[in-house]
């Protein structure tokens, strides 16, 4: 009797597509797998994912992808055009622009990562508490949120950096302080739609505390919308960081931050166009990648947009 070997991965696929999941873990894996199938079918979202993965890999393997750290000047090769030796040319101090762009990817991810770690918990905390508790707590927290929403992000960030002093860490703090308010609004709106739901009332009837209800039931329901908004906001965060760097309030020379590179190369725009243009293209491509990725995640994580 011949036994046909099961194709590799067929058992896992059947487990992920089972009509009756045997555990909560299996159900979560199924949801993630179905979400990945939906995401993978969107070529625009996959393009954004490819750009962001390329950015992460460039940042991780920067020592192996570059010939230098992009910091030391080599004056004898200053302002050389694009060539086989210098793919993106050299700047006014003879530093390889390709090397500086690759190393600058680390700074971009550092800023984006730190801002995300700060703004998501703050926005979720304020929004969920305001929406669930209501009353004067809601009024006070939302009026504070409205104050931050009323100011243009870059102007408010400039004010904070001017008070804190220039530097990457201060720029991150300033961007975070000006970015959390939309997440609080989104979380509050989500809570208002679910706080009178039956599963919330059941948890209250069982004697669950407010903190437990917020942590176990409400925050997970709000997380998807916040993640989508965060991904779409990454472009704005990168542009704000680049703007601070351009004005000399972010990363300080000789750090290869893309906004600062544009600032120092602006005087050479007409004759040596590659000096400010290449980091500008890097900002554009990465910002576009986050926008495309966020659009794809919205289709997967937001059931309302998927249904429409």
CSV table of N, CA, C and O in Angstrom, one decimal, residues 199-294:
chain,number,residue,atom,x,y,z
A,199,UNK,N,-20.5,42.6,26.4
A,199,UNK,CA,-19.3,42.0,27.0
A,199,UNK,C,-18.7,42.9,28.1
A,199,UNK,O,-18.2,42.4,29.1
A,200,UNK,N,-18.8,44.2,27.9
A,200,UNK,CA,-18.4,45.1,29.0
A,200,UNK,C,-19.3,45.0,30.2
A,200,UNK,O,-18.9,45.0,31.3
A,201,UNK,N,-20.6,45.0,29.9
A,201,UNK,CA,-21.6,44.9,31.0
A,201,UNK,C,-21.4,43.6,31.7
A,201,UNK,O,-21.6,43.5,33.0
A,202,UNK,N,-21.1,42.5,31.0
A,202,UNK,CA,-20.9,41.2,31.7
A,202,UNK,C,-19.7,41.3,32.6
A,202,UNK,O,-19.7,40.7,33.7
A,203,UNK,N,-18.6,41.9,32.1
A,203,UNK,CA,-17.4,42.0,32.9
A,203,UNK,C,-17.7,42.9,34.2
A,203,UNK,O,-17.3,42.5,35.3
A,204,UNK,N,-18.5,43.9,34.1
A,204,UNK,CA,-18.9,44.7,35.2
A,204,UNK,C,-19.7,43.9,36.2
A,204,UNK,O,-19.6,44.0,37.4
A,205,UNK,N,-20.6,43.1,35.6
A,205,UNK,CA,-21.5,42.3,36.5
A,205,UNK,C,-20.7,41.3,37.3
A,205,UNK,O,-21.1,40.9,38.4
A,206,UNK,N,-19.6,40.8,36.7
A,206,UNK,CA,-18.8,39.8,37.4
A,206,UNK,C,-17.8,40.5,38.4
A,206,UNK,O,-17.1,39.8,39.1
A,207,UNK,N,-17.9,41.8,38.6
A,207,UNK,CA,-17.1,42.5,39.6
A,207,UNK,C,-15.7,42.9,39.1
A,207,UNK,O,-14.9,43.3,39.9
A,208,UNK,N,-15.5,42.9,37.8
A,208,UNK,CA,-14.2,43.4,37.3
A,208,UNK,C,-14.0,44.8,37.6
A,208,UNK,O,-14.9,45.7,37.4
A,209,UNK,N,-12.8,45.2,38.0
A,209,UNK,CA,-12.5,46.6,38.3
A,209,UNK,C,-12.3,47.4,37.0
A,209,UNK,O,-12.2,46.8,35.9
A,210,UNK,N,-12.4,48.7,37.1
A,210,UNK,CA,-12.2,49.6,36.0
A,210,UNK,C,-10.9,49.3,35.3
A,210,UNK,O,-10.8,49.3,34.0
A,211,UNK,N,-9.8,49.2,36.1
A,211,UNK,CA,-8.5,49.0,35.5
A,211,UNK,C,-8.5,47.7,34.7
A,211,UNK,O,-7.9,47.6,33.6
A,212,UNK,N,-9.1,46.6,35.2
A,212,UNK,CA,-9.1,45.3,34.5
A,212,UNK,C,-9.9,45.4,33.2
A,212,UNK,O,-9.5,44.9,32.2
A,213,UNK,N,-11.0,46.1,33.2
A,213,UNK,CA,-11.8,46.2,32.0
A,213,UNK,C,-11.1,47.0,31.0
A,213,UNK,O,-11.1,46.7,29.8
A,214,UNK,N,-10.4,48.1,31.4
A,214,UNK,CA,-9.6,48.9,30.4
A,214,UNK,C,-8.5,48.0,29.9
A,214,UNK,O,-8.3,48.1,28.6
A,215,UNK,N,-7.8,47.3,30.7
A,215,UNK,CA,-6.6,46.6,30.2
A,215,UNK,C,-7.0,45.3,29.4
A,215,UNK,O,-6.3,45.0,28.4
A,216,UNK,N,-8.0,44.6,29.8
A,216,UNK,CA,-8.3,43.3,29.2
A,216,UNK,C,-9.3,43.4,28.1
A,216,UNK,O,-9.3,42.5,27.2
A,217,UNK,N,-10.1,44.4,28.1
A,217,UNK,CA,-11.2,44.4,27.1
A,217,UNK,C,-11.2,45.7,26.2
A,217,UNK,O,-11.4,45.5,25.0
A,218,UNK,N,-11.0,46.8,26.7
A,218,UNK,CA,-11.1,48.1,26.0
A,218,UNK,C,-9.9,48.4,25.2
A,218,UNK,O,-9.9,48.7,24.0
A,219,UNK,N,-8.7,48.3,25.8
A,219,UNK,CA,-7.5,48.7,25.1
A,219,UNK,C,-7.2,47.8,23.9
A,219,UNK,O,-6.9,48.2,22.8
A,220,UNK,N,-7.4,46.4,24.0
A,220,UNK,CA,-7.2,45.6,22.8
A,220,UNK,C,-8.2,46.0,21.7
A,220,UNK,O,-7.8,45.8,20.5
A,221,UNK,N,-9.4,46.4,22.0
A,221,UNK,CA,-10.3,46.8,20.9
A,221,UNK,C,-9.9,48.1,20.2
A,221,UNK,O,-10.2,48.3,19.1
A,222,UNK,N,-9.2,48.9,20.9
A,222,UNK,CA,-8.7,50.2,20.4
A,222,UNK,C,-7.4,50.1,19.7
A,222,UNK,O,-7.0,51.0,18.9
A,223,UNK,N,-6.7,49.0,19.9
A,223,UNK,CA,-5.3,49.0,19.5
A,223,UNK,C,-5.2,49.0,17.9
A,223,UNK,O,-4.3,49.6,17.4
A,224,UNK,N,-6.1,48.3,17.3
A,224,UNK,CA,-6.0,48.2,15.8
A,224,UNK,C,-6.0,49.5,15.1
A,224,UNK,O,-5.2,49.9,14.3
A,225,UNK,N,-7.0,50.3,15.5
A,225,UNK,CA,-7.2,51.7,14.9
A,225,UNK,C,-6.0,52.6,15.2
A,225,UNK,O,-5.5,53.3,14.4
A,226,UNK,N,-5.4,52.4,16.4
A,226,UNK,CA,-4.3,53.2,16.8
A,226,UNK,C,-3.0,52.8,16.0
A,226,UNK,O,-2.3,53.7,15.6
A,227,UNK,N,-2.9,51.5,15.8
A,227,UNK,CA,-1.7,51.1,15.0
A,227,UNK,C,-1.8,51.6,13.6
A,227,UNK,O,-0.8,52.0,13.0
A,228,UNK,N,-3.0,51.5,13.0
A,228,UNK,CA,-3.2,52.0,11.6
A,228,UNK,C,-2.8,53.5,11.6
A,228,UNK,O,-2.1,54.0,10.7
A,229,UNK,N,-3.4,54.3,12.5
A,229,UNK,CA,-3.1,55.7,12.5
A,229,UNK,C,-1.6,56.0,12.7
A,229,UNK,O,-1.0,56.9,12.1
A,230,UNK,N,-0.9,55.2,13.6
A,230,UNK,CA,0.5,55.4,13.8
A,230,UNK,C,1.3,55.1,12.6
A,230,UNK,O,2.2,55.9,12.2
A,231,UNK,N,0.9,54.1,11.8
A,231,UNK,CA,1.7,53.8,10.6
A,231,UNK,C,1.5,54.9,9.6
A,231,UNK,O,2.5,55.3,8.9
A,232,UNK,N,0.3,55.4,9.5
A,232,UNK,CA,0.0,56.5,8.5
A,232,UNK,C,0.7,57.8,9.0
A,232,UNK,O,1.1,58.6,8.2
A,233,UNK,N,0.9,57.9,10.3
A,233,UNK,CA,1.5,59.1,10.8
A,233,UNK,C,3.1,59.1,10.8
A,233,UNK,O,3.7,60.1,11.0
A,234,UNK,N,3.6,57.9,10.5
A,234,UNK,CA,5.1,57.8,10.4
A,234,UNK,C,5.7,58.8,9.4
A,234,UNK,O,6.8,59.4,9.7
A,235,UNK,N,5.0,59.0,8.3
A,235,UNK,CA,5.5,60.0,7.3
A,235,UNK,C,5.6,61.4,7.9
A,235,UNK,O,6.6,62.1,7.7
A,236,UNK,N,4.6,61.8,8.6
A,236,UNK,CA,4.6,63.1,9.3
A,236,UNK,C,5.7,63.2,10.4
A,236,UNK,O,6.3,64.2,10.5
A,237,UNK,N,5.9,62.1,11.1
A,237,UNK,CA,6.9,62.1,12.1
A,237,UNK,C,8.3,62.2,11.5
A,237,UNK,O,9.2,63.0,11.9
A,238,UNK,N,8.5,61.5,10.4
A,238,UNK,CA,9.8,61.6,9.7
A,238,UNK,C,10.0,63.0,9.1
A,238,UNK,O,11.1,63.6,9.2
A,239,UNK,N,9.0,63.6,8.5
A,239,UNK,CA,9.1,64.9,8.0
A,239,UNK,C,9.3,66.0,9.1
A,239,UNK,O,10.1,66.9,8.9
A,240,UNK,N,8.7,65.8,10.2
A,240,UNK,CA,8.9,66.7,11.3
A,240,UNK,C,10.3,66.6,11.9
A,240,UNK,O,11.0,67.6,12.1
A,241,UNK,N,10.8,65.4,12.0
A,241,UNK,CA,12.2,65.2,12.4
A,241,UNK,C,13.2,65.8,11.4
A,241,UNK,O,14.2,66.4,11.8
A,242,UNK,N,12.9,65.6,10.1
A,242,UNK,CA,13.8,66.1,9.1
A,242,UNK,C,13.7,67.7,9.1
A,242,UNK,O,14.7,68.3,8.9
A,243,UNK,N,12.5,68.2,9.4
A,243,UNK,CA,12.4,69.7,9.5
A,243,UNK,C,13.2,70.2,10.7
A,243,UNK,O,13.9,71.3,10.5
A,244,UNK,N,13.2,69.5,11.8
A,244,UNK,CA,14.0,70.0,12.9
A,244,UNK,C,15.5,69.9,12.6
A,244,UNK,O,16.2,70.8,13.0
A,245,UNK,N,15.8,68.8,11.9
A,245,UNK,CA,17.2,68.6,11.6
A,245,UNK,C,17.7,69.7,10.6
A,245,UNK,O,18.8,70.2,10.6
A,246,UNK,N,16.8,70.0,9.6
A,246,UNK,CA,17.1,71.1,8.7
A,246,UNK,C,17.3,72.4,9.3
A,246,UNK,O,18.2,73.2,8.9
A,247,UNK,N,16.6,72.7,10.4
A,247,UNK,CA,16.7,74.0,11.1
A,247,UNK,C,17.8,73.9,12.1
A,247,UNK,O,18.0,74.9,12.8
A,248,UNK,N,18.5,72.8,12.2
A,248,UNK,CA,19.6,72.7,13.2
A,248,UNK,C,19.2,72.4,14.6
A,248,UNK,O,20.0,72.6,15.6
A,249,UNK,N,17.9,72.0,14.8
A,249,UNK,CA,17.4,71.7,16.1
A,249,UNK,C,17.3,70.2,16.4
A,249,UNK,O,16.9,69.8,17.5
A,250,UNK,N,17.6,69.4,15.5
A,250,UNK,CA,17.6,67.9,15.7
A,250,UNK,C,19.0,67.4,15.9
A,250,UNK,O,19.7,67.8,16.7
A,251,UNK,N,19.3,66.3,15.1
A,251,UNK,CA,20.6,65.7,15.1
A,251,UNK,C,21.7,66.8,14.7
A,251,UNK,O,21.5,67.6,13.8
A,252,UNK,N,22.8,66.8,15.5
A,252,UNK,CA,23.8,67.8,15.2
A,252,UNK,C,24.9,67.2,14.4
A,252,UNK,O,25.2,66.0,14.5
A,253,UNK,N,25.6,68.1,13.6
A,253,UNK,CA,26.7,67.6,12.7
A,253,UNK,C,27.8,67.0,13.6
A,253,UNK,O,28.0,67.5,14.8
A,254,UNK,N,28.5,66.0,13.1
A,254,UNK,CA,28.4,65.4,11.8
A,254,UNK,C,27.5,64.2,11.7
A,254,UNK,O,27.7,63.4,10.8
A,255,UNK,N,26.5,64.1,12.6
A,255,UNK,CA,25.6,63.0,12.5
A,255,UNK,C,24.9,62.9,11.2
A,255,UNK,O,24.3,64.0,10.7
A,256,UNK,N,24.8,61.8,10.5
A,256,UNK,CA,24.2,61.7,9.2
A,256,UNK,C,22.7,61.6,9.2
A,256,UNK,O,22.1,60.6,8.8
A,257,UNK,N,22.0,62.6,9.7
A,257,UNK,CA,20.6,62.7,9.7
A,257,UNK,C,20.1,63.3,8.4
A,257,UNK,O,20.7,64.3,8.0
A,258,UNK,N,19.1,62.8,7.8
A,258,UNK,CA,18.7,63.2,6.5
A,258,UNK,C,18.3,64.7,6.4
A,258,UNK,O,18.7,65.4,5.4
A,259,UNK,N,17.6,65.2,7.3
A,259,UNK,CA,17.2,66.6,7.3
A,259,UNK,C,18.4,67.5,7.5
A,259,UNK,O,18.5,68.5,6.8
A,260,UNK,N,19.3,67.1,8.3
A,260,UNK,CA,20.5,67.9,8.5
A,260,UNK,C,21.4,67.9,7.2
A,260,UNK,O,22.1,68.9,6.9
A,261,UNK,N,21.4,66.7,6.5
A,261,UNK,CA,22.2,66.6,5.3
A,261,UNK,C,21.6,67.5,4.2
A,261,UNK,O,22.4,68.2,3.5
A,262,UNK,N,20.3,67.7,4.2
A,262,UNK,CA,19.7,68.6,3.2
A,262,UNK,C,20.1,70.0,3.6
A,262,UNK,O,20.4,70.8,2.7
A,263,UNK,N,20.1,70.3,4.9
A,263,UNK,CA,20.4,71.7,5.3
A,263,UNK,C,21.8,72.1,4.9
A,263,UNK,O,22.1,73.2,4.4
A,264,UNK,N,22.8,71.2,5.2
A,264,UNK,CA,24.2,71.5,4.9
A,264,UNK,C,24.5,71.5,3.4
A,264,UNK,O,25.4,72.1,3.0
A,265,UNK,N,23.7,70.8,2.6
A,265,UNK,CA,23.9,70.7,1.2
A,265,UNK,C,23.0,71.6,0.4
A,265,UNK,O,23.1,71.6,-0.9
A,266,UNK,N,22.2,72.5,1.0
A,266,UNK,CA,21.3,73.3,0.3
A,266,UNK,C,22.0,74.3,-0.6
A,266,UNK,O,21.5,74.7,-1.7
A,267,UNK,N,23.1,74.8,-0.1
A,267,UNK,CA,23.9,75.8,-0.9
A,267,UNK,C,24.4,75.3,-2.2
A,267,UNK,O,24.8,76.1,-3.1
A,268,UNK,N,24.4,74.0,-2.3
A,268,UNK,CA,25.0,73.3,-3.5
A,268,UNK,C,24.0,72.8,-4.5
A,268,UNK,O,24.3,72.0,-5.3
A,269,UNK,N,22.7,73.2,-4.3
A,269,UNK,CA,21.6,72.6,-5.0
A,269,UNK,C,21.7,72.8,-6.5
A,269,UNK,O,21.4,71.9,-7.3
A,270,UNK,N,22.2,74.0,-7.0
A,270,UNK,CA,22.2,74.2,-8.4
A,270,UNK,C,23.4,73.6,-9.1
A,270,UNK,O,23.2,73.0,-10.2
A,271,UNK,N,24.5,73.6,-8.5
A,271,UNK,CA,25.7,73.1,-9.2
A,271,UNK,C,26.0,71.6,-8.8
A,271,UNK,O,26.3,70.8,-9.7
A,272,UNK,N,25.9,71.2,-7.6
A,272,UNK,CA,26.1,69.9,-7.1
A,272,UNK,C,24.8,69.4,-6.5
A,272,UNK,O,24.6,69.2,-5.3
A,273,UNK,N,23.8,69.1,-7.4
A,273,UNK,CA,22.4,68.8,-7.0
A,273,UNK,C,22.3,67.6,-6.1
A,273,UNK,O,21.4,67.5,-5.4
A,274,UNK,N,23.2,66.6,-6.3
A,274,UNK,CA,23.1,65.4,-5.6
A,274,UNK,C,23.3,65.5,-4.1
A,274,UNK,O,22.8,64.7,-3.3
A,275,UNK,N,24.0,66.6,-3.6
A,275,UNK,CA,24.3,66.7,-2.2
A,275,UNK,C,23.0,66.8,-1.4
A,275,UNK,O,22.8,66.1,-0.4
A,276,UNK,N,22.1,67.7,-1.7
A,276,UNK,CA,20.8,67.8,-0.9
A,276,UNK,C,19.7,66.9,-1.5
A,276,UNK,O,18.8,66.5,-0.8
A,277,UNK,N,19.8,66.5,-2.8
A,277,UNK,CA,18.7,65.8,-3.4
A,277,UNK,C,18.6,64.3,-2.9
A,277,UNK,O,17.5,63.8,-2.7
A,278,UNK,N,19.7,63.7,-2.8
A,278,UNK,CA,19.7,62.3,-2.4
A,278,UNK,C,19.1,62.0,-1.0
A,278,UNK,O,18.2,61.2,-0.9
A,279,UNK,N,19.5,62.8,0.0
A,279,UNK,CA,18.7,62.6,1.3
A,279,UNK,C,17.3,63.0,1.2
A,279,UNK,O,16.4,62.4,1.9
A,280,UNK,N,16.9,64.0,0.3
A,280,UNK,CA,15.5,64.3,0.1
A,280,UNK,C,14.8,63.2,-0.5
A,280,UNK,O,13.6,62.9,-0.1
A,281,UNK,N,15.4,62.5,-1.4
A,281,UNK,CA,14.7,61.3,-2.1
A,281,UNK,C,14.5,60.2,-1.0
A,281,UNK,O,13.5,59.5,-1.0
A,282,UNK,N,15.5,60.0,-0.2
A,282,UNK,CA,15.4,59.0,0.9
A,282,UNK,C,14.2,59.3,1.8
A,282,UNK,O,13.4,58.4,2.2
A,283,UNK,N,14.1,60.6,2.2
A,283,UNK,CA,12.9,61.0,3.0
A,283,UNK,C,11.6,60.7,2.3
A,283,UNK,O,10.7,60.1,2.9
A,284,UNK,N,11.5,61.0,1.0
A,284,UNK,CA,10.3,60.8,0.3
A,284,UNK,C,10.0,59.4,0.1
A,284,UNK,O,8.8,59.0,0.3
A,285,UNK,N,11.0,58.5,-0.2
A,285,UNK,CA,10.7,57.1,-0.4
A,285,UNK,C,10.2,56.4,0.9
A,285,UNK,O,9.3,55.7,0.9
A,286,UNK,N,10.9,56.7,2.0
A,286,UNK,CA,10.6,56.1,3.3
A,286,UNK,C,9.2,56.6,3.7
A,286,UNK,O,8.4,55.8,4.2
A,287,UNK,N,8.9,57.9,3.6
A,287,UNK,CA,7.6,58.4,4.0
A,287,UNK,C,6.5,57.7,3.1
A,287,UNK,O,5.4,57.4,3.6
A,288,UNK,N,6.8,57.6,1.8
A,288,UNK,CA,5.8,56.9,0.9
A,288,UNK,C,5.6,55.5,1.4
A,288,UNK,O,4.5,55.0,1.4
A,289,UNK,N,6.7,54.8,1.7
A,289,UNK,CA,6.6,53.4,2.2
A,289,UNK,C,5.7,53.3,3.4
A,289,UNK,O,4.8,52.3,3.4
A,290,UNK,N,5.8,54.1,4.4
A,290,UNK,CA,5.0,54.1,5.6
A,290,UNK,C,3.5,54.4,5.2
A,290,UNK,O,2.6,53.7,5.8
A,291,UNK,N,3.3,55.3,4.3
A,291,UNK,CA,1.9,55.6,3.9
A,291,UNK,C,1.3,54.4,3.2
A,291,UNK,O,0.1,54.1,3.5
A,292,UNK,N,2.0,53.8,2.3
A,292,UNK,CA,1.5,52.6,1.6
A,292,UNK,C,1.2,51.4,2.6
A,292,UNK,O,0.2,50.7,2.5
A,293,UNK,N,2.2,51.3,3.5
A,293,UNK,CA,2.0,50.2,4.5
A,293,UNK,C,0.8,50.5,5.4
A,293,UNK,O,0.0,49.5,5.7
A,294,UNK,N,0.7,51.7,5.8
A,294,UNK,CA,-0.5,52.0,6.7
A,294,UNK,C,-1.8,51.8,6.0
A,294,UNK,O,-2.8,51.4,6.6
